[in-house]
mmCIF file of C-alpha atoms in Angstrom:
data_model
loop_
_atom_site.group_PDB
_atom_site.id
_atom_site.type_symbol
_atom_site.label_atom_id
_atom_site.label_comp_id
_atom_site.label_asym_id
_atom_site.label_seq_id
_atom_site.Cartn_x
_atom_site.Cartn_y
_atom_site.Cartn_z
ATOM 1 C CA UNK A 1 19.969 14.848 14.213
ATOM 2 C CA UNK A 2 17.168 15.536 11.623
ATOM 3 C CA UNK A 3 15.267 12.268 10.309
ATOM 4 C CA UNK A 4 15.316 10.754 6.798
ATOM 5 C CA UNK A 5 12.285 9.578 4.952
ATOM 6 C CA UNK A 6 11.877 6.298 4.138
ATOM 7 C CA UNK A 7 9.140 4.274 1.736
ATOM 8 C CA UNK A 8 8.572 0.657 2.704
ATOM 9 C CA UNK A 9 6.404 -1.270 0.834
ATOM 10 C CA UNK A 10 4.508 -4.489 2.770
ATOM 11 C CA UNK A 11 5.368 -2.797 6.507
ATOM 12 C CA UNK A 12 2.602 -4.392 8.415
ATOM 13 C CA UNK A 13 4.434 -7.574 9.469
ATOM 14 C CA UNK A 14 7.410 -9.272 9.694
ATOM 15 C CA UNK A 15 10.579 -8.104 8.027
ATOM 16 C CA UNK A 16 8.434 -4.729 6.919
ATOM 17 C CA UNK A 17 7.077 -4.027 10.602
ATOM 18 C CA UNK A 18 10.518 -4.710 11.936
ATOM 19 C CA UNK A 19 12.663 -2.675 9.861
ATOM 20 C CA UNK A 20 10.041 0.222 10.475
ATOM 21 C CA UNK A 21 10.673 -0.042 14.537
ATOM 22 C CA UNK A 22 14.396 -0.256 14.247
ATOM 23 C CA UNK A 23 14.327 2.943 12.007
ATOM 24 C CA UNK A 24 12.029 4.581 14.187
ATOM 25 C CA UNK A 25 14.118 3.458 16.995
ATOM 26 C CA UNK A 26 17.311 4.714 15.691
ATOM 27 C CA UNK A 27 15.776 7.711 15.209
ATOM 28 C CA UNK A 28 12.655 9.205 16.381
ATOM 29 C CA UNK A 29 12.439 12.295 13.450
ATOM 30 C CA UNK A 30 12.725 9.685 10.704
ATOM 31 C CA UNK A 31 9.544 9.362 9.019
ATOM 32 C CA UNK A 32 8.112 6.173 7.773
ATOM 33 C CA UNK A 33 5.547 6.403 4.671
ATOM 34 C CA UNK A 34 4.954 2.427 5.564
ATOM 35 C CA UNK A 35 2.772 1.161 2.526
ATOM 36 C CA UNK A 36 -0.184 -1.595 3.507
ATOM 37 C CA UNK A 37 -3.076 -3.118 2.098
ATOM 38 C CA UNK A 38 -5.305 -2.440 4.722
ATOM 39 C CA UNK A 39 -4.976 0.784 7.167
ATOM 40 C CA UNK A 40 -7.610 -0.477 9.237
ATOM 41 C CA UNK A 41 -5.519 -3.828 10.176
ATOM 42 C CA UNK A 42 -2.165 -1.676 10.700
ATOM 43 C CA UNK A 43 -2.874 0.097 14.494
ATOM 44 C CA UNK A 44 0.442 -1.888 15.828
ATOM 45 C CA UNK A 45 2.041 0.044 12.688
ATOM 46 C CA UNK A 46 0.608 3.155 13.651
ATOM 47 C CA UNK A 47 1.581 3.052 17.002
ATOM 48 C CA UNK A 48 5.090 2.739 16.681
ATOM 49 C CA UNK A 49 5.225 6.613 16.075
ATOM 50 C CA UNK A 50 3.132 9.594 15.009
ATOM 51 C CA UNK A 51 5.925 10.002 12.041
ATOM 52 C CA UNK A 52 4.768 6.659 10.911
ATOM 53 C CA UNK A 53 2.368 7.554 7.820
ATOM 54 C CA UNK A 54 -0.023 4.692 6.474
ATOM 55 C CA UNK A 55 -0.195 4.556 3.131
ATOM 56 C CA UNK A 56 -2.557 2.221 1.053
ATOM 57 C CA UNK A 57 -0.765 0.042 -1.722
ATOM 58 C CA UNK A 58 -1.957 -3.474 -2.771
ATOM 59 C CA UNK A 59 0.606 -5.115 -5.272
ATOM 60 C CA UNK A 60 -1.722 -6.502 -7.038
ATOM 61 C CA UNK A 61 -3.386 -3.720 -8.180
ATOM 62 C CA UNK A 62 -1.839 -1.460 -11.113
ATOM 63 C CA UNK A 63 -4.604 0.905 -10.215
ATOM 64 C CA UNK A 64 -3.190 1.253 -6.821
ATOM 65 C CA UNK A 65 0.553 1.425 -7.972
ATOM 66 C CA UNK A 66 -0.872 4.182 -10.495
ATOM 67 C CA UNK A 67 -1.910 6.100 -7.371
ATOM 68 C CA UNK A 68 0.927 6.294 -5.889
ATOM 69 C CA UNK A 69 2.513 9.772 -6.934
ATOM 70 C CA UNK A 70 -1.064 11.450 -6.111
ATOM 71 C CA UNK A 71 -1.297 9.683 -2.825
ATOM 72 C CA UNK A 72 2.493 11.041 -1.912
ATOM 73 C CA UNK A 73 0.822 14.443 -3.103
ATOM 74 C CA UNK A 74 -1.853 13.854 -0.498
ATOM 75 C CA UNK A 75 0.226 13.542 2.371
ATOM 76 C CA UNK A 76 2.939 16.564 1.509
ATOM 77 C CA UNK A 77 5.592 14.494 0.513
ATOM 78 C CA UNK A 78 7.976 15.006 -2.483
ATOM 79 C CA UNK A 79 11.545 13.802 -1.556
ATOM 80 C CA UNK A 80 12.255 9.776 -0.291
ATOM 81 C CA UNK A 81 15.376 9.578 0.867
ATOM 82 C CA UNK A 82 15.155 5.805 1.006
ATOM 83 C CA UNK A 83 13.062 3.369 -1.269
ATOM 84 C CA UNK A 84 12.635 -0.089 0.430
ATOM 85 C CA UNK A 85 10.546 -2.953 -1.817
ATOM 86 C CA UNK A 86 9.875 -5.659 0.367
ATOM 87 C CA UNK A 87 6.774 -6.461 -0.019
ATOM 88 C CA UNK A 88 6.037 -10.316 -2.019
ATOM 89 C CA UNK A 89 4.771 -13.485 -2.092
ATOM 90 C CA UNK A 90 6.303 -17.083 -1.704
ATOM 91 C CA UNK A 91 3.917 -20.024 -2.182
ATOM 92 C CA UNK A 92 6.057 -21.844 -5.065
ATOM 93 C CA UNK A 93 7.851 -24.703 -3.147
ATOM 94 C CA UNK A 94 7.460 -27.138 -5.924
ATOM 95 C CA UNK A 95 9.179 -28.545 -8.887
ATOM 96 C CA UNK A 96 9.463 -27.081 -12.148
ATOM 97 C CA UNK A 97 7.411 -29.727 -13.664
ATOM 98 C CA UNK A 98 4.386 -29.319 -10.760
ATOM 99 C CA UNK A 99 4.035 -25.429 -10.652
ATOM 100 C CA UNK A 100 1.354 -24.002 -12.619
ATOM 101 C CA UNK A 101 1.057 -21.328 -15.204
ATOM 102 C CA UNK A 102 -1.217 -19.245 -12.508
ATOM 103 C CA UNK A 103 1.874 -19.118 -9.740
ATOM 104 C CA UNK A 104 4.472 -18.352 -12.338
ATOM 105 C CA UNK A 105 2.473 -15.607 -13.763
ATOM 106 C CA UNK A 106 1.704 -14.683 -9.988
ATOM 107 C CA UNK A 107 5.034 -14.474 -8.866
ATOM 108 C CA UNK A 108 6.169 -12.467 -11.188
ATOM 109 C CA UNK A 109 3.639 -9.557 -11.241
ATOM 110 C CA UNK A 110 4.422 -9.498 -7.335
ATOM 111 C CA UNK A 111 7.534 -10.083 -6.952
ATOM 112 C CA UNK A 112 9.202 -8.554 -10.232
ATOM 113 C CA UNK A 113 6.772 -6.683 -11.806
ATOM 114 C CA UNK A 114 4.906 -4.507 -9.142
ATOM 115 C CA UNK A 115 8.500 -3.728 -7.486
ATOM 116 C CA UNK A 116 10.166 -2.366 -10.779
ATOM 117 C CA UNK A 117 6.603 -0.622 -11.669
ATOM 118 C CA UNK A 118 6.706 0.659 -7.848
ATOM 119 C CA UNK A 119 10.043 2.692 -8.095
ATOM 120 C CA UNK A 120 8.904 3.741 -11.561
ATOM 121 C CA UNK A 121 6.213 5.932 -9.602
ATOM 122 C CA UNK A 122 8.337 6.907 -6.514
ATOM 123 C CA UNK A 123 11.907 7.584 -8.661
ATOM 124 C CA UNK A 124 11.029 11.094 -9.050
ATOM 125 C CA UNK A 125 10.976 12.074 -5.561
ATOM 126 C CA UNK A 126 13.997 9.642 -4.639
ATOM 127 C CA UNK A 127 15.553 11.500 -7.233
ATOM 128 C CA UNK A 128 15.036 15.078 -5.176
ATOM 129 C CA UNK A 129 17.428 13.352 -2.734
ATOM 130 C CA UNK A 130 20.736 13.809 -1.642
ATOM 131 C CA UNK A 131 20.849 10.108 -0.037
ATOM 132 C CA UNK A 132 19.064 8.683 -3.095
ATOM 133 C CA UNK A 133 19.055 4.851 -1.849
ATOM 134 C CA UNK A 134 16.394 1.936 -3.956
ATOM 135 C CA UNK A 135 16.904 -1.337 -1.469
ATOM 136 C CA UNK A 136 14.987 -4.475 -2.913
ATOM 137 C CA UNK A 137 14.759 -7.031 -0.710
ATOM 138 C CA UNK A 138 15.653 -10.362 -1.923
ATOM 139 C CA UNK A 139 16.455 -13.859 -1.171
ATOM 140 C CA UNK A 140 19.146 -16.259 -0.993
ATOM 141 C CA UNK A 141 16.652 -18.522 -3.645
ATOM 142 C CA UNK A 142 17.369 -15.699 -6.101
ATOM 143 C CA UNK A 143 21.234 -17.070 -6.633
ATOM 144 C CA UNK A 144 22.412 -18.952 -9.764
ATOM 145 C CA UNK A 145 25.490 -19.551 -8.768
ATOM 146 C CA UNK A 146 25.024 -20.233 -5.096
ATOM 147 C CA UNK A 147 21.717 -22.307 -6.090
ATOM 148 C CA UNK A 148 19.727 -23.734 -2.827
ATOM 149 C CA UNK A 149 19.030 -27.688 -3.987
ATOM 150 C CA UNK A 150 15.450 -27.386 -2.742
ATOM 151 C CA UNK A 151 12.093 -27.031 -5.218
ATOM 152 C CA UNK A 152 11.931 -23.103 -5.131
ATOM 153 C CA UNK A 153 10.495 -22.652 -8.946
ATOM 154 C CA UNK A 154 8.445 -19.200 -9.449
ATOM 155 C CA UNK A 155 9.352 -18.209 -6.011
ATOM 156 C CA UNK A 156 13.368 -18.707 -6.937
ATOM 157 C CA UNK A 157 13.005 -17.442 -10.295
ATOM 158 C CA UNK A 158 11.477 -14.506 -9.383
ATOM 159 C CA UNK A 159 13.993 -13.401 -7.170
ATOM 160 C CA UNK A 160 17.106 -13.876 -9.870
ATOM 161 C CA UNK A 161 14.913 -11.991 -12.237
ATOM 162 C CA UNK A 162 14.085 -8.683 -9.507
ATOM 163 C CA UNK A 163 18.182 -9.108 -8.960
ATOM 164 C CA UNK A 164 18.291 -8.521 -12.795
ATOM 165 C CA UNK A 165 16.470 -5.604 -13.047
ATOM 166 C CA UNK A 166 18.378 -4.548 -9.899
ATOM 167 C CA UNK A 167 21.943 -4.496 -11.671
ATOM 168 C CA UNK A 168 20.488 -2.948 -14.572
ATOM 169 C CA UNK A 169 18.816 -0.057 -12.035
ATOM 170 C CA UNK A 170 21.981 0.103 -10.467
ATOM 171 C CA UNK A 171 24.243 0.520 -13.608
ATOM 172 C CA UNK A 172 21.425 3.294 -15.286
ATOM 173 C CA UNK A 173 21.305 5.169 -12.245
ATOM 174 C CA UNK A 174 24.939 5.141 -11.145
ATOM 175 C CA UNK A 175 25.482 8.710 -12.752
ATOM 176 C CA UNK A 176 22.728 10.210 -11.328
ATOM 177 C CA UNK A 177 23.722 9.104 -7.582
ATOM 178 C CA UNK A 178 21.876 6.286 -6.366
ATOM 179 C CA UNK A 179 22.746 3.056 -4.693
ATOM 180 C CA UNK A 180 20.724 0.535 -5.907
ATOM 181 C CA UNK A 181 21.405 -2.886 -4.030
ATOM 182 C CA UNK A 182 19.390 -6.059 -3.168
ATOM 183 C CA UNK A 183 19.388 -7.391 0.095
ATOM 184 C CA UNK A 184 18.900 -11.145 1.213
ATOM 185 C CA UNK A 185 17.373 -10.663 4.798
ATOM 186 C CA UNK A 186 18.148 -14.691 5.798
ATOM 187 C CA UNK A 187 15.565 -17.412 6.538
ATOM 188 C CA UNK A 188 12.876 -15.916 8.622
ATOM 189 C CA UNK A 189 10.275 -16.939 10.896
ATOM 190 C CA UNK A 190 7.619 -15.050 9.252
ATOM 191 C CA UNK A 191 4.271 -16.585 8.392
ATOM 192 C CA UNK A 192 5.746 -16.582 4.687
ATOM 193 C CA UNK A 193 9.386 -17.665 6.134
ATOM 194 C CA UNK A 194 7.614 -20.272 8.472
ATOM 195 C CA UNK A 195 5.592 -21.834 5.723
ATOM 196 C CA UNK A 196 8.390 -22.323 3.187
ATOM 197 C CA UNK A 197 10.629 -23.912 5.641
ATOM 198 C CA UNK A 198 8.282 -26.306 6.477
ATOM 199 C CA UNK A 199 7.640 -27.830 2.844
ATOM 200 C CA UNK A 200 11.521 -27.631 3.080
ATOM 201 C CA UNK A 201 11.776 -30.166 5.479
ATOM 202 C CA UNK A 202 9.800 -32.071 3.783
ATOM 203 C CA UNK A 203 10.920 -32.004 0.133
ATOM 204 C CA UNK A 204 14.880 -31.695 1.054
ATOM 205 C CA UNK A 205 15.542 -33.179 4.925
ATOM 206 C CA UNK A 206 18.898 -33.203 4.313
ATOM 207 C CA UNK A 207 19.189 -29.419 4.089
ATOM 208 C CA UNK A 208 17.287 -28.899 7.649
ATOM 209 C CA UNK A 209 19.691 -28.935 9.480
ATOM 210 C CA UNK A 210 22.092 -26.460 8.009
ATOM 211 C CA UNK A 211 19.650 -24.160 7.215
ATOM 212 C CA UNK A 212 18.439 -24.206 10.423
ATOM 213 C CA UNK A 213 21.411 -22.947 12.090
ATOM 214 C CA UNK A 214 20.736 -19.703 9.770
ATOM 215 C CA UNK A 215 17.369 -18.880 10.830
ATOM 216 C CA UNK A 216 16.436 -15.723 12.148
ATOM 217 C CA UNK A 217 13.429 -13.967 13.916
ATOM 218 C CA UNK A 218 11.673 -11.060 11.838
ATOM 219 C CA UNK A 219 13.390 -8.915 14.438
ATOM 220 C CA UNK A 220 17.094 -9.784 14.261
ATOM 221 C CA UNK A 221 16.366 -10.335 10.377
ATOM 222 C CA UNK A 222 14.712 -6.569 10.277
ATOM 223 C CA UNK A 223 17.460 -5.068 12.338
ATOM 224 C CA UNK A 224 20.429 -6.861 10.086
ATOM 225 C CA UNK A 225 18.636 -5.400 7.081
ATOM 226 C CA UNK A 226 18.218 -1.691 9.059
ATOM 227 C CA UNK A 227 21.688 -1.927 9.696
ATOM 228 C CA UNK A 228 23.250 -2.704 6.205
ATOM 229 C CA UNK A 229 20.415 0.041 4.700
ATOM 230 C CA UNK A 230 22.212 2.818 7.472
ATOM 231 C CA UNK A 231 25.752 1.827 5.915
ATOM 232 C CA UNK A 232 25.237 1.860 2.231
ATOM 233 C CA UNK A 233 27.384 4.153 0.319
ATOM 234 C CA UNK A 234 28.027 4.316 -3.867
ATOM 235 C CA UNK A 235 30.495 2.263 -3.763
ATOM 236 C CA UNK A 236 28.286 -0.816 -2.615
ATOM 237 C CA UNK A 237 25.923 0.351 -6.226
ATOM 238 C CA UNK A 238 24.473 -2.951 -7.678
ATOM 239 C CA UNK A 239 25.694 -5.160 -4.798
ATOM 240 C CA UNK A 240 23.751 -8.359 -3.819
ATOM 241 C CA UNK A 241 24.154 -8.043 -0.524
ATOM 242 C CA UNK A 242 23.175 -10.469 2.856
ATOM 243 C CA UNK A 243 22.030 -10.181 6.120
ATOM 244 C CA UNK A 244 25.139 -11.015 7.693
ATOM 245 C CA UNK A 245 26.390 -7.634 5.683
ATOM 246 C CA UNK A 246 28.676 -10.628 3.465
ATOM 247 C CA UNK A 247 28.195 -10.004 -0.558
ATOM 248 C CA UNK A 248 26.384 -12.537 -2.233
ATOM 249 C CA UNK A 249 27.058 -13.957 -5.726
ATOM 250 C CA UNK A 250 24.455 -14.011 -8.270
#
């Protein structure tokens, strides 16, 4: 079975480095352009396979993001079968009233901004595809109508504005082929994951325990997302979608 091509942005760890050893798992000829901010701290990366390619990308950094179509030139590559943005920050677990101008504004160019700007640069070549799938990954804090009672603020709001732009990608893209979807991977024990749930506990106590029963390790959380990437078709275009392969409401 020939291998697909995939382009996953923040692969180094967690959810990222996960979903890039189930893929390579479930299929040693898929190659993995896995984007990071430092090569030289990625050798676990590297060694999951020799079709893993490194390829530098800091969020942060328009310059960077501006690089990226010459840097895919570099390495040979013009067609992505698969565009994964998963890649962001969460360090907002305050009230609206406490959080700073600096972590909105923060939050946004990570976690909105650089993703849409991201798949600007790479559309082209996802384009050249016949699979032709742009997965954003998400979060259950990005829900207005299933809103988590828990001080979330840039962090939440950043995630209900990517799944914005996500429905609109999904409804200008529809003709053209694609299935555009976000993903909620669960609550994860990733540094990020780890760290969030424990100013949780603290802020809302009452919502420990029932979120706890939904927590997930990077791996289980990476293989749910592989899984639900694997079985996308058109028809699930513009779907908010969870890791237990349920649809969420916005």
């Amino acid at each position: 079975m020939s291998g697909q091509t995939y382009f996953i942005t923040g692969a180094n760890r967690g959810i990222g480095f996960e979903l890039t050893k189930y893929l390579v798992a479930l299929n040693p000829d898929n190659k993995i352009i896995a984007t990071v901010r430092d090569i030289s701290k990625a050798t676990a990366l590297k060694a999951l396979s020799k079709n893993i390619v490194l390829f530098p990308l800091d969020l942060g950094s328009q310059k960077s993001i501006d690089a990226i179509p010459s840097e895919l030139e570099k390495i040979g590559v013009d067609t992505i079968d698969v565009f994964v943005s998963n890649a962001a920050i969460a360090d907002s677990y305050i009230t609206v009233l406490e959080c700073p101008k600096d972590k909105w504004l923060e939050h946004y160019k990570i976690n909105v901004l650089a993703q849409i700007l991201i798949f600007q640069k790479v559309y082209k070549a996802v384009a050249k595809s016949t699979t032709k799938k742009a997965v954003f990954i998400s979060s259950g804090a990005g829900t207005l109508t299933a809103y988590i009672p828990t001080p979330m603020s840039a962090y939440g709001q950043s995630k209900a504005a990517l799944n914005f732009s996500v429905i609109e990608l999904s409804t200008e893209l529809k003709s053209e082929g694609f299935t555009v979807v976000s993903i909620a991977p669960g609550i994860v024990s990733t540094d990020m994951g780890s760290h969030g749930f424990g100013i949780i506990k603290v802020n809302s106590p009452h919502l420990v325990e029932s979120l706890s029963t939904l927590s997930l390790t990077p791996e289980q959380s990476g293989t749910a997302v592989g899984e639900i990437i694997e079985s996308l078709t058109e028809e699930d275009n513009g779907k908010f979608i969870n890791f237990d392969k349920n649809e969420n409401p916005y």
